[in-house]
PDB file of C-alpha atoms in Angstrom:
ATOM      1  CA  MET A  24     117.182  17.468 -43.402  1.00  0.00           C
ATOM      2  CA  MET A  25     120.816  18.719 -42.525  1.00  0.00           C
ATOM      3  CA  MET A  26     122.534  19.756 -46.220  1.00  0.00           C
ATOM      4  CA  MET A  27     126.002  18.366 -46.388  1.00  0.00           C
ATOM      5  CA  LYS A  28     128.842  19.841 -48.213  1.00  0.00           C
ATOM      6  CA  ILE A  29     130.928  17.961 -50.611  1.00  0.00           C
ATOM      7  CA  ASN A  30     134.011  18.423 -48.531  1.00  0.00           C
ATOM      8  CA  ASP A  31     132.335  17.617 -44.985  1.00  0.00           C
ATOM      9  CA  PHE A  32     132.918  13.818 -45.555  1.00  0.00           C
ATOM     10  CA  GLN A  33     134.601  13.210 -41.908  1.00  0.00           C
ATOM     11  CA  LYS A  34     131.968  12.321 -39.116  1.00  0.00           C
ATOM     12  CA  TYR A  35     132.549  13.290 -35.654  1.00  0.00           C
ATOM     13  CA  LYS A  36     130.505  12.367 -32.150  1.00  0.00           C
ATOM     14  CA  ALA A  37     129.843  14.657 -29.849  1.00  0.00           C
ATOM     15  CA  THR A  38     128.994  13.416 -26.345  1.00  0.00           C
ATOM     16  CA  LEU A  39     126.936  15.238 -23.600  1.00  0.00           C
ATOM     17  CA  LEU A  40     126.941  14.394 -20.003  1.00  0.00           C
ATOM     18  CA  ILE A  41     124.012  16.135 -18.595  1.00  0.00           C
ATOM     19  CA  PRO A  42     123.456  15.947 -14.847  1.00  0.00           C
ATOM     20  CA  TYR A  43     119.909  14.958 -13.818  1.00  0.00           C
ATOM     21  CA  ASP A  44     118.286  17.943 -12.694  1.00  0.00           C
ATOM     22  CA  GLN A  45     119.733  20.079 -15.723  1.00  0.00           C
ATOM     23  CA  TYR A  46     118.377  17.474 -18.064  1.00  0.00           C
ATOM     24  CA  PHE A  47     114.648  17.775 -16.705  1.00  0.00           C
ATOM     25  CA  SER A  48     115.077  21.646 -16.754  1.00  0.00           C
ATOM     26  CA  LEU A  49     115.564  21.199 -20.635  1.00  0.00           C
ATOM     27  CA  ILE A  50     112.424  19.173 -20.730  1.00  0.00           C
ATOM     28  CA  TYR A  51     110.812  21.982 -18.607  1.00  0.00           C
ATOM     29  CA  ASP A  52     112.256  24.707 -21.360  1.00  0.00           C
ATOM     30  CA  THR A  53     110.927  22.227 -24.387  1.00  0.00           C
ATOM     31  CA  LYS A  54     114.291  21.350 -25.337  1.00  0.00           C
ATOM     32  CA  TYR A  55     114.457  17.896 -25.628  1.00  0.00           C
ATOM     33  CA  LEU A  56     117.644  15.138 -26.653  1.00  0.00           C
ATOM     34  CA  LEU A  57     115.479  11.772 -27.331  1.00  0.00           C
ATOM     35  CA  GLU A  58     118.804  10.340 -27.683  1.00  0.00           C
ATOM     36  CA  ALA A  59     119.713  10.842 -24.167  1.00  0.00           C
ATOM     37  CA  ARG A  60     120.018   7.688 -21.796  1.00  0.00           C
ATOM     38  CA  LEU A  61     120.414   7.776 -18.022  1.00  0.00           C
ATOM     39  CA  SER A  62     123.887   6.539 -16.911  1.00  0.00           C
ATOM     40  CA  SER A  63     125.626   5.705 -13.813  1.00  0.00           C
ATOM     41  CA  GLY A  64     125.998   8.775 -11.458  1.00  0.00           C
ATOM     42  CA  ARG A  65     122.741  10.053 -12.143  1.00  0.00           C
ATOM     43  CA  ILE A  66     124.068  11.501 -15.571  1.00  0.00           C
ATOM     44  CA  PHE A  67     122.179  11.770 -18.750  1.00  0.00           C
ATOM     45  CA  VAL A  68     124.469  10.627 -21.996  1.00  0.00           C
ATOM     46  CA  ALA A  69     123.531  12.218 -25.476  1.00  0.00           C
ATOM     47  CA  ASN A  70     125.452  11.722 -28.591  1.00  0.00           C
ATOM     48  CA  LYS A  71     125.084  13.914 -31.622  1.00  0.00           C
ATOM     49  CA  TYR A  72     127.055  13.621 -34.731  1.00  0.00           C
ATOM     50  CA  PHE A  73     128.200  16.492 -36.833  1.00  0.00           C
ATOM     51  CA  TYR A  74     130.449  16.246 -40.377  1.00  0.00           C
ATOM     52  CA  GLY A  75     133.056  18.556 -41.440  1.00  0.00           C
ATOM     53  CA  CYS A  76     136.151  18.340 -43.803  1.00  0.00           C
ATOM     54  CA  ASN A  77     138.203  18.755 -40.551  1.00  0.00           C
ATOM     55  CA  ARG A  78     137.975  18.635 -36.573  1.00  0.00           C
ATOM     56  CA  ARG A  79     137.942  22.428 -36.099  1.00  0.00           C
ATOM     57  CA  LYS A  80     134.926  22.777 -38.552  1.00  0.00           C
ATOM     58  CA  ALA A  81     133.020  19.897 -36.456  1.00  0.00           C
ATOM     59  CA  VAL A  82     133.969  21.737 -33.604  1.00  0.00           C
ATOM     60  CA  GLU A  83     132.615  25.051 -35.005  1.00  0.00           C
ATOM     61  CA  LYS A  84     129.463  23.255 -35.731  1.00  0.00           C
ATOM     62  CA  ALA A  85     128.731  21.434 -32.588  1.00  0.00           C
ATOM     63  CA  THR A  86     129.461  24.838 -30.717  1.00  0.00           C
ATOM     64  CA  ASP A  87     126.836  26.931 -32.845  1.00  0.00           C
ATOM     65  CA  TRP A  88     124.408  24.127 -32.548  1.00  0.00           C
ATOM     66  CA  TYR A  89     124.875  24.108 -28.477  1.00  0.00           C
ATOM     67  CA  SER A  90     125.003  27.865 -28.178  1.00  0.00           C
ATOM     68  CA  LYS A  91     121.796  28.164 -29.982  1.00  0.00           C
ATOM     69  CA  ASP A  92     120.048  25.161 -28.486  1.00  0.00           C
ATOM     70  CA  LEU A  93     121.452  24.523 -24.865  1.00  0.00           C
ATOM     71  CA  ARG A  94     123.505  26.932 -23.716  1.00  0.00           C
ATOM     72  CA  ASP A  95     120.857  28.704 -21.600  1.00  0.00           C
ATOM     73  CA  VAL A  96     119.966  25.788 -19.328  1.00  0.00           C
ATOM     74  CA  LEU A  97     123.092  23.968 -19.418  1.00  0.00           C
ATOM     75  CA  GLY A  98     125.843  26.489 -19.339  1.00  0.00           C
ATOM     76  CA  PRO A  99     129.261  26.703 -21.219  1.00  0.00           C
ATOM     77  CA  PRO A 100     129.652  23.766 -23.609  1.00  0.00           C
ATOM     78  CA  ASN A 101     133.263  22.675 -21.943  1.00  0.00           C
ATOM     79  CA  GLN A 102     131.037  21.713 -18.858  1.00  0.00           C
ATOM     80  CA  VAL A 103     129.265  19.278 -20.771  1.00  0.00           C
ATOM     81  CA  MET A 104     130.423  18.519 -24.251  1.00  0.00           C
ATOM     82  CA  MET A 105     133.100  16.788 -25.453  1.00  0.00           C
ATOM     83  CA  ILE A 106     133.764  15.784 -29.181  1.00  0.00           C
ATOM     84  CA  ASP A 107     136.087  12.690 -30.687  1.00  0.00           C
ATOM     85  CA  ASP A 108     138.894  12.968 -32.681  1.00  0.00           C
ATOM     86  CA  PRO A 109     138.670   9.807 -34.931  1.00  0.00           C
ATOM     87  CA  MET A 110     141.233  11.094 -37.131  1.00  0.00           C
ATOM     88  CA  GLU A 111     143.989  11.927 -34.686  1.00  0.00           C
ATOM     89  CA  GLU A 112     144.121  15.447 -35.715  1.00  0.00           C
ATOM     90  CA  VAL A 113     144.962  16.822 -32.467  1.00  0.00           C
ATOM     91  CA  ILE A 114     148.310  16.656 -32.595  1.00  0.00           C
ATOM     92  CA  TYR A 115     151.285  17.618 -29.805  1.00  0.00           C
ATOM     93  CA  GLU A 116     153.523  19.666 -31.880  1.00  0.00           C
ATOM     94  CA  GLU A 117     155.526  22.893 -31.897  1.00  0.00           C
ATOM     95  CA  GLY A 118     153.148  25.805 -32.007  1.00  0.00           C
ATOM     96  CA  PHE A 119     150.550  23.705 -30.390  1.00  0.00           C
ATOM     97  CA  ILE A 120     147.664  26.475 -29.025  1.00  0.00           C
ATOM     98  CA  CYS A 121     145.081  25.005 -26.565  1.00  0.00           C
ATOM     99  CA  THR A 122     142.540  27.654 -27.277  1.00  0.00           C
ATOM    100  CA  ASP A 123     142.398  26.420 -31.343  1.00  0.00           C
ATOM    101  CA  LEU A 124     139.073  25.033 -31.956  1.00  0.00           C
ATOM    102  CA  ARG A 125     140.994  21.811 -32.963  1.00  0.00           C
ATOM    103  CA  ASN A 126     141.901  21.317 -29.564  1.00  0.00           C
ATOM    104  CA  LYS A 127     138.866  21.924 -27.402  1.00  0.00           C
ATOM    105  CA  TYR A 128     136.345  19.534 -25.940  1.00  0.00           C
ATOM    106  CA  LEU A 129     138.444  16.599 -26.388  1.00  0.00           C
ATOM    107  CA  ASP A 130     137.041  13.136 -25.203  1.00  0.00           C
ATOM    108  CA  GLU A 131     139.315  11.250 -22.716  1.00  0.00           C
ATOM    109  CA  PRO A 132     140.839   9.252 -25.205  1.00  0.00           C
ATOM    110  CA  THR A 133     142.136  12.008 -27.188  1.00  0.00           C
ATOM    111  CA  ILE A 134     143.328  13.914 -23.921  1.00  0.00           C
ATOM    112  CA  ASP A 135     145.499  10.616 -22.748  1.00  0.00           C
ATOM    113  CA  ARG A 136     147.246  10.403 -25.879  1.00  0.00           C
ATOM    114  CA  LEU A 137     147.824  13.971 -26.139  1.00  0.00           C
ATOM    115  CA  LEU A 138     149.385  14.513 -22.459  1.00  0.00           C
ATOM    116  CA  LYS A 139     151.164  11.407 -23.255  1.00  0.00           C
ATOM    117  CA  ASP A 140     152.918  12.802 -26.615  1.00  0.00           C
ATOM    118  CA  ALA A 141     153.274  16.375 -24.904  1.00  0.00           C
ATOM    119  CA  GLY A 142     155.904  14.499 -22.432  1.00  0.00           C
ATOM    120  CA  GLY A 143     154.810  16.936 -19.369  1.00  0.00           C
ATOM    121  CA  ASP A 144     154.155  20.149 -21.498  1.00  0.00           C
ATOM    122  CA  LEU A 145     150.587  19.730 -21.011  1.00  0.00           C
ATOM    123  CA  GLY A 146     148.259  19.075 -18.334  1.00  0.00           C
ATOM    124  CA  ARG A 147     144.347  18.716 -17.761  1.00  0.00           C
ATOM    125  CA  ASP A 148     142.551  22.140 -17.324  1.00  0.00           C
ATOM    126  CA  ASN A 149     140.571  21.392 -14.361  1.00  0.00           C
ATOM    127  CA  THR A 150     139.783  25.407 -13.909  1.00  0.00           C
ATOM    128  CA  THR A 151     136.203  26.753 -13.734  1.00  0.00           C
ATOM    129  CA  GLY A 152     136.749  29.482 -16.192  1.00  0.00           C
ATOM    130  CA  SER A 153     134.058  32.104 -17.027  1.00  0.00           C
ATOM    131  CA  GLY A 154     131.167  32.378 -19.445  1.00  0.00           C
ATOM    132  CA  SER A 155     132.963  34.915 -21.541  1.00  0.00           C
ATOM    133  CA  HIS A 156     136.504  32.691 -21.082  1.00  0.00           C
ATOM    134  CA  PRO A 157     135.677  28.993 -20.659  1.00  0.00           C
ATOM    135  CA  THR A 158     138.259  26.558 -20.326  1.00  0.00           C
ATOM    136  CA  CYS A 159     140.017  24.372 -22.567  1.00  0.00           C
ATOM    137  CA  SER A 160     140.442  20.679 -22.488  1.00  0.00           C
ATOM    138  CA  VAL A 161     144.398  21.152 -21.813  1.00  0.00           C
ATOM    139  CA  LYS A 162     146.443  23.765 -20.407  1.00  0.00           C
ATOM    140  CA  ARG A 163     150.014  24.187 -20.375  1.00  0.00           C
ATOM    141  CA  LEU A 164     152.028  23.553 -17.645  1.00  0.00           C
ATOM    142  CA  ARG A 165     155.471  24.658 -18.839  1.00  0.00           C
ATOM    143  CA  ARG A 166     156.289  27.723 -21.114  1.00  0.00           C
ATOM    144  CA  ARG A 167     157.751  26.994 -24.296  1.00  0.00           C
ATOM    145  CA  LYS A 168     161.569  28.210 -24.736  1.00  0.00           C
ATOM    146  CA  LYS A 169     161.593  30.780 -27.577  1.00  0.00           C
ATOM    147  CA  GLN A 170     165.043  29.765 -29.158  1.00  0.00           C
ATOM    148  CA  GLU A 171     167.553  32.508 -30.673  1.00  0.00           C
ATOM    149  CA  VAL A 172     167.909  32.099 -34.577  1.00  0.00           C
ATOM    150  CA  ARG A 173     171.860  31.453 -35.792  1.00  0.00           C
ATOM    151  CA  LEU A 174     171.940  33.874 -38.877  1.00  0.00           C
ATOM    152  CA  THR A 175     175.729  33.486 -39.368  1.00  0.00           C
ATOM    153  CA  ASP A 176     178.352  32.130 -37.456  1.00  0.00           C
ATOM    154  CA  ARG A 177     178.835  35.169 -35.915  1.00  0.00           C
ATOM    155  CA  LEU A 178     175.300  36.524 -35.957  1.00  0.00           C
ATOM    156  CA  THR A 179     172.476  35.705 -33.721  1.00  0.00           C
ATOM    157  CA  GLN A 180     168.743  37.162 -33.308  1.00  0.00           C
ATOM    158  CA  SER A 181     166.864  36.654 -30.344  1.00  0.00           C
ATOM    159  CA  PRO A 182     163.062  35.771 -30.294  1.00  0.00           C
ATOM    160  CA  SER A 183     162.295  39.585 -29.948  1.00  0.00           C
ATOM    161  CA  GLY A 184     164.393  40.471 -33.048  1.00  0.00           C
ATOM    162  CA  VAL A 185     167.461  41.873 -31.411  1.00  0.00           C
ATOM    163  CA  ILE A 186     170.594  40.889 -33.485  1.00  0.00           C
ATOM    164  CA  TYR A 187     173.739  40.071 -31.626  1.00  0.00           C
ATOM    165  CA  TYR A 188     177.257  39.973 -33.101  1.00  0.00           C
ATOM    166  CA  ARG A 189     179.534  37.323 -31.303  1.00  0.00           C
ATOM    167  CA  MET A 190     183.395  39.088 -30.660  1.00  0.00           C
ATOM    168  CA  THR A 191     185.973  37.208 -29.704  1.00  0.00           C
ATOM    169  CA  GLU A 192     188.743  38.458 -27.288  1.00  0.00           C
ATOM    170  CA  PHE A 193     192.064  37.691 -27.040  1.00  0.00           C
ATOM    171  CA  HIS A 194     193.865  37.911 -23.651  1.00  0.00           C
ATOM    172  CA  LYS A 195     197.432  39.083 -23.243  1.00  0.00           C
ATOM    173  CA  GLY A 196     199.892  36.608 -21.898  1.00  0.00           C
ATOM    174  CA  ASN A 197     201.573  33.281 -23.048  1.00  0.00           C
ATOM    175  CA  SER A 198     198.370  31.563 -23.014  1.00  0.00           C
ATOM    176  CA  GLY A 199     197.001  32.728 -25.759  1.00  0.00           C
ATOM    177  CA  ARG A 200     193.428  32.335 -24.454  1.00  0.00           C
ATOM    178  CA  THR A 201     190.139  33.556 -26.008  1.00  0.00           C
ATOM    179  CA  LYS A 202     186.705  34.644 -24.608  1.00  0.00           C
ATOM    180  CA  SER A 203     183.602  35.300 -26.580  1.00  0.00           C
ATOM    181  CA  ARG A 204     180.858  37.992 -25.953  1.00  0.00           C
ATOM    182  CA  LYS A 205     178.191  39.019 -27.292  1.00  0.00           C
ATOM    183  CA  VAL A 206     177.581  42.793 -28.406  1.00  0.00           C
ATOM    184  CA  LYS A 207     173.867  44.122 -28.961  1.00  0.00           C
ATOM    185  CA  LEU A 208     173.270  45.378 -32.453  1.00  0.00           C
ATOM    186  CA  ALA A 209     170.845  48.368 -33.041  1.00  0.00           C
ATOM    187  CA  SER A 210     170.256  46.936 -36.864  1.00  0.00           C
ATOM    188  CA  LYS A 211     167.366  44.802 -37.722  1.00  0.00           C
ATOM    189  CA  SER A 212     168.614  43.514 -40.817  1.00  0.00           C
ATOM    190  CA  LEU A 213     171.558  41.426 -42.048  1.00  0.00           C
ATOM    191  CA  GLU A 214     172.964  44.209 -44.229  1.00  0.00           C
ATOM    192  CA  LYS A 215     172.568  46.884 -41.805  1.00  0.00           C
ATOM    193  CA  ALA A 216     174.187  44.817 -39.302  1.00  0.00           C
ATOM    194  CA  ARG A 217     177.056  44.251 -41.575  1.00  0.00           C
ATOM    195  CA  LYS A 218     177.512  47.920 -41.963  1.00  0.00           C
ATOM    196  CA  GLU A 219     177.229  48.580 -37.735  1.00  0.00           C
ATOM    197  CA  ILE A 220     179.642  45.969 -37.297  1.00  0.00           C
ATOM    198  CA  ILE A 221     182.304  47.551 -39.588  1.00  0.00           C
ATOM    199  CA  ARG A 222     181.311  51.338 -38.325  1.00  0.00           C
ATOM    200  CA  ARG A 223     181.485  50.536 -34.730  1.00  0.00           C
ATOM    201  CA  GLY A 224     184.966  48.253 -35.225  1.00  0.00           C
ATOM    202  CA  LEU A 225     183.716  45.291 -33.648  1.00  0.00           C
ATOM    203  CA  ASP A 226     185.341  43.283 -36.336  1.00  0.00           C
ATOM    204  CA  ARG A 227     189.140  44.782 -35.589  1.00  0.00           C
ATOM    205  CA  LEU A 228     190.194  41.678 -33.766  1.00  0.00           C
ATOM    206  CA  GLU A 229     188.775  39.326 -36.517  1.00  0.00           C
ATOM    207  CA  LYS A 230     189.727  40.670 -40.012  1.00  0.00           C
ATOM    208  CA  GLY A 231     188.232  39.181 -42.571  1.00  0.00           C
ATOM    209  CA  SER A 232     185.299  37.481 -40.878  1.00  0.00           C
ATOM    210  CA  LEU A 233     182.837  39.643 -42.664  1.00  0.00           C
ATOM    211  CA  ASP A 234     184.760  39.376 -46.102  1.00  0.00           C
ATOM    212  CA  ASN A 235     183.017  36.257 -47.233  1.00  0.00           C
ATOM    213  CA  MET A 236     179.486  37.918 -48.038  1.00  0.00           C
ATOM    214  CA  SER A 237     178.372  34.684 -48.697  1.00  0.00           C
ATOM    215  CA  ASP A 238     177.866  33.975 -45.029  1.00  0.00           C
ATOM    216  CA  PHE A 239     175.025  36.892 -45.501  1.00  0.00           C
ATOM    217  CA  ARG A 240     173.294  35.950 -48.822  1.00  0.00           C
ATOM    218  CA  ASN A 241     172.790  32.541 -47.804  1.00  0.00           C
ATOM    219  CA  VAL A 242     170.283  33.554 -44.904  1.00  0.00           C
ATOM    220  CA  SER A 243     166.714  33.816 -45.629  1.00  0.00           C
ATOM    221  CA  LEU A 244     165.795  37.533 -44.959  1.00  0.00           C
ATOM    222  CA  SER A 245     161.957  35.924 -43.713  1.00  0.00           C
ATOM    223  CA  SER A 246     163.725  34.876 -40.467  1.00  0.00           C
ATOM    224  CA  ILE A 247     164.646  38.787 -39.489  1.00  0.00           C
ATOM    225  CA  ALA A 248     162.416  40.990 -37.469  1.00  0.00           C
ATOM    226  CA  VAL A 249     161.641  43.956 -39.477  1.00  0.00           C
TER     227      VAL A 249
END
């Protein structure tokens, strides 16, 4: 009898779709799935339930069981097994990772909901994969755009951690037009960036723009690459 931890309260259903010939290979190997029933297309359908505090934990338990009892005959679990998402834990959000256990072995309703929420960023992963690198349920169709971080009115930081200073250049003539350009800094922190700007004289065209030190103090240093 399977012992259940007090926090493993949520029930998840794993469904296995086993081709006819492979099902009888399990029997020949004395591995039985008594709950399996023959469905259309000569496919045996078997359900097994797992408990966990979240979907990631339930998927971990299901894959451990599958690898121990069925993998040698049926191959990688992504080919035959899917697990439901009764609490709708699989959510498309910033930082979504296709290979996260929480987001693997998705059933059809969950995939449909996820693709709709992703708005074209994700698609079904129909590649074959390999034993050591099995496919996921979904794959990314569009690469995530990494945004610059605005540190101050004049300073921005690229996704790679490079800090840029926005200079304003004044054109000669009666029009008085201005143009901005970004200057790459060598500094990796706000304090060092301030000193570099002054040392290089980059602030000479907009004197006083760095005098307000609160502009720097109000920025979280955790957003700066070290």
